[in-house]
Coordinates of C-alpha atoms in Angstrom, one line a residue:
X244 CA -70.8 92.9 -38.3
X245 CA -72.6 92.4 -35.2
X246 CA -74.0 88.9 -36.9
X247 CA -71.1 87.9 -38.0
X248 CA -69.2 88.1 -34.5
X249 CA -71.9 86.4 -33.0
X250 CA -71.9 84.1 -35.8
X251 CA -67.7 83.2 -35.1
X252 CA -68.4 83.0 -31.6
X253 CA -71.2 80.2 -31.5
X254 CA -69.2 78.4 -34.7
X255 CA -65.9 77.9 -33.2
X256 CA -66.6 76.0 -30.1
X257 CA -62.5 75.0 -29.3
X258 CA -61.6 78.2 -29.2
X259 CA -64.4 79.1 -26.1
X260 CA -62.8 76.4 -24.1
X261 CA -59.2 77.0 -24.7
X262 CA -59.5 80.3 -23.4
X263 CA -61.9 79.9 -20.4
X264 CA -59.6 76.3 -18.5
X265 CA -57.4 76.9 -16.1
X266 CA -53.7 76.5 -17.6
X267 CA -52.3 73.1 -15.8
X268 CA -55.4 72.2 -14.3
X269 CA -56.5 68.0 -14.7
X270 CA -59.2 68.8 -17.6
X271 CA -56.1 70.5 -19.9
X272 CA -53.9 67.7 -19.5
X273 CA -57.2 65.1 -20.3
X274 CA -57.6 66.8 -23.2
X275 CA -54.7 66.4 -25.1
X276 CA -55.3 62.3 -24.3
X277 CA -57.0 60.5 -26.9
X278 CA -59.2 58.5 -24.6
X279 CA -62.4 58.5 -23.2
X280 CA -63.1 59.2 -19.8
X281 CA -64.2 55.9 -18.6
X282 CA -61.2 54.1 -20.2
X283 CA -58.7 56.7 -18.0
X284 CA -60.8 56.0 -14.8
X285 CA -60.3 52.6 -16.0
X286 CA -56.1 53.0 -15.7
X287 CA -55.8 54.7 -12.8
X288 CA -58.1 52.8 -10.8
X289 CA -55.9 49.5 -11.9
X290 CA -52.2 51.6 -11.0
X291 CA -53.7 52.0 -7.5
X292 CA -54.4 48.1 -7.1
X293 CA -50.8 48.1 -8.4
X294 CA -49.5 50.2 -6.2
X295 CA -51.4 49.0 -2.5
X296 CA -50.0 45.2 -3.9
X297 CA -46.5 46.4 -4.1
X298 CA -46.8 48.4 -0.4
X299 CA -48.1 44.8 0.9
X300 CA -45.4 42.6 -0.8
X301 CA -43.1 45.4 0.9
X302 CA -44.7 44.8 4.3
X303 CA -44.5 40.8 4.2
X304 CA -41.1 40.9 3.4
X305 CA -40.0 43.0 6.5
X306 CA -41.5 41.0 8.3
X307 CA -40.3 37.5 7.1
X308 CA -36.9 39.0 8.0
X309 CA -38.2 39.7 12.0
X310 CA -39.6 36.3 12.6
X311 CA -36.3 34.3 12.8
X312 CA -34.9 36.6 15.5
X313 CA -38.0 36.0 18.1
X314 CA -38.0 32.5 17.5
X315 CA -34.5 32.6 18.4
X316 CA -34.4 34.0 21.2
X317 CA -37.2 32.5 22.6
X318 CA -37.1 28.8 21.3
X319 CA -33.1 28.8 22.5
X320 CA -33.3 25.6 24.8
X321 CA -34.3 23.7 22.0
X322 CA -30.7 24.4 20.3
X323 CA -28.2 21.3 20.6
X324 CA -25.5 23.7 21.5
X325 CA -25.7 23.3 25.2
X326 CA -22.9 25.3 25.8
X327 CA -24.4 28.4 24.1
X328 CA -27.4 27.5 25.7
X329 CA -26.2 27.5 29.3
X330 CA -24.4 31.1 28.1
X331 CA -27.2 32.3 27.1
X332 CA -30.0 31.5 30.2
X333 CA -30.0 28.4 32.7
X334 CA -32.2 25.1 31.9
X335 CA -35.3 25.2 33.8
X336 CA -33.8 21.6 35.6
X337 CA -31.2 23.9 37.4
X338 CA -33.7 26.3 38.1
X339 CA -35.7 24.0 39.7
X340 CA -32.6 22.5 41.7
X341 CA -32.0 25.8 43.1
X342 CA -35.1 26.1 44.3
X343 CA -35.5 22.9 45.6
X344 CA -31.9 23.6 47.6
X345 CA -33.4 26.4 49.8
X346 CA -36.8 24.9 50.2
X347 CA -35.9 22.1 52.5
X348 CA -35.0 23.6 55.8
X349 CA -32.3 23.7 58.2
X350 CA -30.5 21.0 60.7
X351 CA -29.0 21.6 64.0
X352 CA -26.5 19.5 65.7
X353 CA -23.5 18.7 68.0
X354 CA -20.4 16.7 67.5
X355 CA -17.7 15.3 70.3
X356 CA -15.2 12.9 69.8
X357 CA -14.2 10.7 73.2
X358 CA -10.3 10.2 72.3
X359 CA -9.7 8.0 75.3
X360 CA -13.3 5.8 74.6
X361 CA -13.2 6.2 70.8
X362 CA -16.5 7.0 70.4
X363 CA -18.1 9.7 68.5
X364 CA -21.3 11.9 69.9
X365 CA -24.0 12.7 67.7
X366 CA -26.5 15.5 69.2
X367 CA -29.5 15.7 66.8
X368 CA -31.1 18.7 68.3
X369 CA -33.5 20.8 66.2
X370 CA -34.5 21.4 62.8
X371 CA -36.4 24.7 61.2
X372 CA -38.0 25.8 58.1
X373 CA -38.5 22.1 57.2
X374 CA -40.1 21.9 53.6
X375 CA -44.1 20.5 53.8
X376 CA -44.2 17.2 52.1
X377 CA -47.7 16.8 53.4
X378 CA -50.8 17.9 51.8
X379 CA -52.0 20.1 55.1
X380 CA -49.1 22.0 54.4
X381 CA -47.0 20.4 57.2
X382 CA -44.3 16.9 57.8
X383 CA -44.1 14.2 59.8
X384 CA -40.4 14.5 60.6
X385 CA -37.9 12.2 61.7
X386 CA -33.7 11.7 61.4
X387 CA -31.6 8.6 60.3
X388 CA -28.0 9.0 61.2
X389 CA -25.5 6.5 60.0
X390 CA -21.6 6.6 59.8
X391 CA -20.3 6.0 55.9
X392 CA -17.7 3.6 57.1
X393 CA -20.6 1.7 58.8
X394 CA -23.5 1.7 56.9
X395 CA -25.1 -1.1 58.7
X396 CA -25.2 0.7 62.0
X397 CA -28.1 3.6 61.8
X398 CA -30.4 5.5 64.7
X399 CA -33.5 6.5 63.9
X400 CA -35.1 10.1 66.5
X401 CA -38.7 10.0 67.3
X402 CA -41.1 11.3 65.0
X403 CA -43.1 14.5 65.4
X404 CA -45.9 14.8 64.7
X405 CA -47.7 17.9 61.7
X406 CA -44.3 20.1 62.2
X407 CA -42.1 21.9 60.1
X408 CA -39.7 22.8 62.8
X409 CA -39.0 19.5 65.2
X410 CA -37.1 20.0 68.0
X411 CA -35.4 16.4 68.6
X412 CA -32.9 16.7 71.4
X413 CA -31.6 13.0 70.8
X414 CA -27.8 11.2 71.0
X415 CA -26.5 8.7 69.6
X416 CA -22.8 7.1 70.3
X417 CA -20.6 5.6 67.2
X418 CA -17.6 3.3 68.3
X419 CA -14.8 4.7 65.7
X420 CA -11.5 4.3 65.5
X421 CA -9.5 7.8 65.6
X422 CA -7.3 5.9 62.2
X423 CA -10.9 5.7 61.0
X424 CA -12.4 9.3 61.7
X425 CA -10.8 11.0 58.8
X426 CA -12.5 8.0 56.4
X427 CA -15.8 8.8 57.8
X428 CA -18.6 10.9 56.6
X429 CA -21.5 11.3 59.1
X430 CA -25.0 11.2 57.1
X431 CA -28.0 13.0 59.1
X432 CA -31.3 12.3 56.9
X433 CA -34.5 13.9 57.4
X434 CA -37.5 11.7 56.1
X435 CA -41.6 12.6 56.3
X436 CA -42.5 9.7 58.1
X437 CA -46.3 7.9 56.1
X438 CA -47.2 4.9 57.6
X439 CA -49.1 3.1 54.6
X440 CA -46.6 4.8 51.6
X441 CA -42.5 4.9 51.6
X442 CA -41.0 7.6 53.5
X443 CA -40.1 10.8 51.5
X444 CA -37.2 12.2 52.4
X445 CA -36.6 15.7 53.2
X446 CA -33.2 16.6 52.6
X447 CA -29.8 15.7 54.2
X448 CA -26.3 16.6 55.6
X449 CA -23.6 14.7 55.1
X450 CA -20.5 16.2 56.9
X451 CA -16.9 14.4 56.5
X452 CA -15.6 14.0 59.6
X453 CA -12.1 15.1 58.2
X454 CA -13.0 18.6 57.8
X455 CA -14.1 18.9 61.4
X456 CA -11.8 19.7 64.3
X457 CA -12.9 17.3 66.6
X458 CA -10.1 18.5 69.5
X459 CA -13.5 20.5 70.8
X460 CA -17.6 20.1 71.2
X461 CA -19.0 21.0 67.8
X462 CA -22.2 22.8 67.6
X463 CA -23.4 24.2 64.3
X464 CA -26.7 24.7 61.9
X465 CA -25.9 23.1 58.2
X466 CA -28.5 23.7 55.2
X467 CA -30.2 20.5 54.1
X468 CA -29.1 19.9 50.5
X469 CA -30.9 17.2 48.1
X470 CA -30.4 13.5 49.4
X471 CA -27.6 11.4 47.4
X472 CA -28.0 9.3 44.6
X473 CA -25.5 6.9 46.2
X474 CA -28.0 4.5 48.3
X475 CA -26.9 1.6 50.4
X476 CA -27.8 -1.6 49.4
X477 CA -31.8 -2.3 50.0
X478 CA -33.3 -5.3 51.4
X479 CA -36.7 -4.6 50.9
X480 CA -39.7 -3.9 52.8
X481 CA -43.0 -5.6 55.1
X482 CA -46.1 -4.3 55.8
X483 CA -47.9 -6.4 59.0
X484 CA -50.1 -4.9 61.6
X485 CA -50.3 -5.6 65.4
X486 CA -52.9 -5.8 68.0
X487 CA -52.9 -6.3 71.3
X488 CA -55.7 -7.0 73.9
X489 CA -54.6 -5.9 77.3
X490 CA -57.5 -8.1 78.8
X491 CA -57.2 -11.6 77.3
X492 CA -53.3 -10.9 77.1
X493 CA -53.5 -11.8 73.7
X494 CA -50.8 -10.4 70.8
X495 CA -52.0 -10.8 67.3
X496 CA -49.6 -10.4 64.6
X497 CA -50.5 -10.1 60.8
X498 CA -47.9 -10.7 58.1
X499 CA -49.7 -9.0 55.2
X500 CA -47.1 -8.4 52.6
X501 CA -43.5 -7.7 51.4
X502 CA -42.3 -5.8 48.4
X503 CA -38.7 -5.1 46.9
X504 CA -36.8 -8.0 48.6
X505 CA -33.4 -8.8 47.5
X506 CA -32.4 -11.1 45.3
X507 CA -31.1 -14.1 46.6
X508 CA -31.1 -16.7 43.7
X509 CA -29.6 -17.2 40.4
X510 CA -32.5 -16.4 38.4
X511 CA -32.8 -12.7 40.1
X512 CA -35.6 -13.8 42.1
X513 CA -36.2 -15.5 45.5
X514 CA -38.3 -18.0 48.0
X515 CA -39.1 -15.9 50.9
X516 CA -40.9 -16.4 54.1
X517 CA -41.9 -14.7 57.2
X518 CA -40.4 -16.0 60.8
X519 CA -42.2 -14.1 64.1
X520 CA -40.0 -14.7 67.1
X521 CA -40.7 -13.1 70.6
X522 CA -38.0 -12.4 73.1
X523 CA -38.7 -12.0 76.5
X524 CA -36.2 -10.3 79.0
X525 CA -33.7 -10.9 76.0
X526 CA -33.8 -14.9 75.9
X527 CA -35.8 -17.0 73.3
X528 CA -39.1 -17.3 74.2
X529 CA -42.3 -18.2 71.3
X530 CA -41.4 -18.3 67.5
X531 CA -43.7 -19.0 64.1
X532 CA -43.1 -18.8 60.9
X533 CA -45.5 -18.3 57.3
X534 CA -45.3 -20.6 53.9
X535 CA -42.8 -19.8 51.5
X536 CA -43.9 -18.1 48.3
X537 CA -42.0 -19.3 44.9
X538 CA -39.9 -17.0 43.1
X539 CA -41.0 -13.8 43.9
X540 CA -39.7 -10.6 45.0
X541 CA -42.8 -9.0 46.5
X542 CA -45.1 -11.9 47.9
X543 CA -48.2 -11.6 49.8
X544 CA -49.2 -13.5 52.6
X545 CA -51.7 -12.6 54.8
X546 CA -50.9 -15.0 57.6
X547 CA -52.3 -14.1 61.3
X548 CA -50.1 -15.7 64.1
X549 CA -51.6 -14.6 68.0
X550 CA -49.0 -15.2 70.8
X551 CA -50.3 -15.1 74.9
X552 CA -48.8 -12.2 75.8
X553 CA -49.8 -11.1 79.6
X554 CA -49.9 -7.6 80.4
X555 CA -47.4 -7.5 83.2
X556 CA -44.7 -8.9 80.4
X557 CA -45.6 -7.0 77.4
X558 CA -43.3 -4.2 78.3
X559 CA -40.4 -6.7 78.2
X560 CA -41.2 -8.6 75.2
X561 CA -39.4 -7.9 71.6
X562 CA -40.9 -8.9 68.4
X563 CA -38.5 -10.0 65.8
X564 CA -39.8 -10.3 62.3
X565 CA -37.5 -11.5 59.7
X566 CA -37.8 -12.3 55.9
X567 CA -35.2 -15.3 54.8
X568 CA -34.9 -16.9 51.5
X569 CA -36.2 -20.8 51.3
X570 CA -33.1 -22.9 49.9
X571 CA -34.1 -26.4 49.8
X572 CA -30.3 -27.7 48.7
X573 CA -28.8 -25.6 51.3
X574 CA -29.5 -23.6 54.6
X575 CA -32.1 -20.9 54.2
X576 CA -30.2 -17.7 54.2
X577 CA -32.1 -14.3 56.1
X578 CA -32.7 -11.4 54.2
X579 CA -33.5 -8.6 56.5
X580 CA -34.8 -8.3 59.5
X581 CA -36.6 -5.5 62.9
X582 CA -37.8 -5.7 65.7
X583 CA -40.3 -3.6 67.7
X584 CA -40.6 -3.3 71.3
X585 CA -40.3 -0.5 73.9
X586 CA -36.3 -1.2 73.2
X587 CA -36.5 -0.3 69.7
X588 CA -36.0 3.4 67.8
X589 CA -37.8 5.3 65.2
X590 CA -40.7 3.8 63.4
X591 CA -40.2 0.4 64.6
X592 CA -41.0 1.9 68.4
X593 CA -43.7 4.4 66.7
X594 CA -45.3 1.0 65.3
X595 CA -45.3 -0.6 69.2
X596 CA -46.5 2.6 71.1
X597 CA -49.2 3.1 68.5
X598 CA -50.3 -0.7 69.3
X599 CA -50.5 -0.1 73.4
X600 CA -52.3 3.3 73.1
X601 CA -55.0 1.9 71.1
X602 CA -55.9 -1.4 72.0
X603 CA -58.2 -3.8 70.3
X604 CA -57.2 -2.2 66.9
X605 CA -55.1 -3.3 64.6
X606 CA -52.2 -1.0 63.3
X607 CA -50.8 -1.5 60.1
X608 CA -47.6 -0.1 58.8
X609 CA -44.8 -0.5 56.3
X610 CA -41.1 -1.1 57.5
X611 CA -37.7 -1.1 55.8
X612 CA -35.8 -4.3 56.8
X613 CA -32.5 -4.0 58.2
X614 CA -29.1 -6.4 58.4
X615 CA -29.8 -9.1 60.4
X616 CA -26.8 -8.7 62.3
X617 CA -27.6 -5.1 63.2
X618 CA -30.5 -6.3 64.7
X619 CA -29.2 -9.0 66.4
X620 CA -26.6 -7.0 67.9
X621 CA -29.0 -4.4 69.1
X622 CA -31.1 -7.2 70.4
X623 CA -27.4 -8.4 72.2
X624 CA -28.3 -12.0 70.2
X625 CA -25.8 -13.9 68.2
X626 CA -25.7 -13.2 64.4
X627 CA -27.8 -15.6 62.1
X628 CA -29.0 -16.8 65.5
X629 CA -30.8 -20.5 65.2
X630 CA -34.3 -21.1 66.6
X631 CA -36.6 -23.6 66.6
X632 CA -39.9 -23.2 64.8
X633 CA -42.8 -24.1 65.8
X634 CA -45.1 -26.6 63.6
X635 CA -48.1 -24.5 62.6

């Protein structure tokens, strides 16, 4: 009996197993599969891969959906729709307008109106916070003024010198009519004054005279604001340079070159040349004249004319320099024209006083021409006045 149940325990190996497991446990359940273990490892390991593919397909495609929305909102400007554009956030133009606007500084001035005489006062007197158009961080400032219903009339202040706030204290008189005054705008320009490049300029007020009440002295501060579009017509400019030797009395006058000059002729270009003319005490006195260069709008000369200029007169003599257009059919026909002397304003008068504190040296400079009968009205000469050259 004894052999026997030993005997049924050791032959019936199943039966051992089935009652030892754990009931539920993972070996029960493999058991009742008809696989071999490696084959099941096999399965499960390949419904994992499965699985971690399907949570990354998941991931991707929540995404994809994101990505439009941040490229929306960030790429907007680039939408045609400029009106859901300008909604939505400014363009970075009108960003950079606005600060341009508050960046340029402030102007203040004065305003009286003589009923009896006519005339109009203009009282230039400081300007602050001036923006730095210079790389030292500083300007070079100086103010136009000019009258819309008279463009060709224009003063020019002094310039000062490395200064963002100028204090000008100049006037200037305007003959207008009081049927004219409401018509009128009054311009005040602020330019950065470089004598070998074009003057920047600053900023600007314009103020129409019919928005004023000019029945009392006006005295006000006005934000510069971005200088027009609208320009005047432009004759051009010349660059010369002056020298003057105090001790041989001897003026030297180099016209070097011109650039922009308006065109004259039919074919859009011209045939300019140079005339020098000195005044003296406001009557004719020594004139010259360059070659004329063909069809061009910016020519180069480089022509040196020396006039014998004593010391005791230099302080009454006025040097006119013209550019006119060479018509060989008819008359030749002026362009523009300055004139610099202890009489003249703004640059023109910078150019001379520059020449008599450093003699010996020659001073060149750049210089817009002007109307030649503004000139010659300033200069109290008759316009398109006739003189005769001299043979060179």
């Amino acid at each position: 009996m004894a052999v026997a149940g030993r005997k049924g325990t050791t032959a019936s190996p199943h039966t051992s197993i089935t009652t030892t497991a754990w009931p539920g446990s993972l070996d029960s359940w493999l058991s009742w599969i008809p696989l071999p273990k490696w084959a099941l490892i096999t399965v499960a390991v390949a419904g994992a891969v499965l699985l971690l593919l399907f949570l990354i397909c998941i991931v991707k495609c929540c995404c994809s959906k994101k990505k439009p929305k941040k490229k929306e909102r960030i790429g907007l400007c680039a939408v045609n729709n400029s009106t859901t554009t300008n909604l939505v956030q400014p363009e970075m133009e009108d960003l950079e307008w606005e600060v341009e606007q508050k960046r340029r500084g402030k102007l203040q001035y004065s305003l009286e109106y003589n009923f009896r005489l006519q005339e109009l006062k203009v009282g230039v007197k400081q300007a602050v916070e001036l923006k730095a158009m210079d790389s030292g961080g500083t300007s070079d400032p100086y103010v136009i003024v000019y009258l819309t219903s008279d463009m060709r009339k224009r003063y020019e202040t002094k310039v000062y010198r490395k200064t963002l706030n100028p204090i000008f204290n100049e006037s200037f008189t305007f003959q207008v009519p009081q049927a004219e005054v409401s018509e009128s705008t009054l311009v005040m320009q602020i330019y950065d004054f470089n004598r070998f490049a074009k003057h920047d300029i600053i900023g600007e007020v314009r103020l129409p005279l019919a928005s004023v009440n000019l029945q009392h002295v006006i005295e006000q501060w006005s934000d510069l604001a971005v200088a027009s579009k609208v320009e005047e017509e432009h004759l051009g400019e010349i660059c010369f340079s002056l020298r003057y030797v105090p001790s041989t009395g001897k003026l030297t006058v180099l016209i070097l070159e011109a650039k922009q000059l308006k065109r004259m002729d039919s074919n859009g270009l011209s045939d300019p040349f140079v005339k020098v003319h000195l005044i003296l005490n406001r009557k004719k006195w020594k004139k010259k004249r360059t070659s004329v260069k063909k069809n061009t709008l910016s020519p180069y000369f480089n022509e040196v004319f020396v006039f014998e200029v004593p010391f005791s007169q230099i302080q009454n003599v006025d040097v006119v320099i013209s550019v006119w257009d060479h018509d060989k059919v008819t008359k030749n026909e002026p362009i523009g024209k300055l004139f610099l002397g202890c009489r003249a304003t703004g640059n023109q008068l910078r150019h001379w006083s520059d020449m008599l504190s450093n003699p010996r040296r020659p001073l060149a400079q750049w210089h817009i021409l002007q109307p030649p009968e503004v000139v010659d009205k300033a200069l109290g000469l008759k316009s398109h006045l006739k003189l005769p050259l001299h043979s060179r």
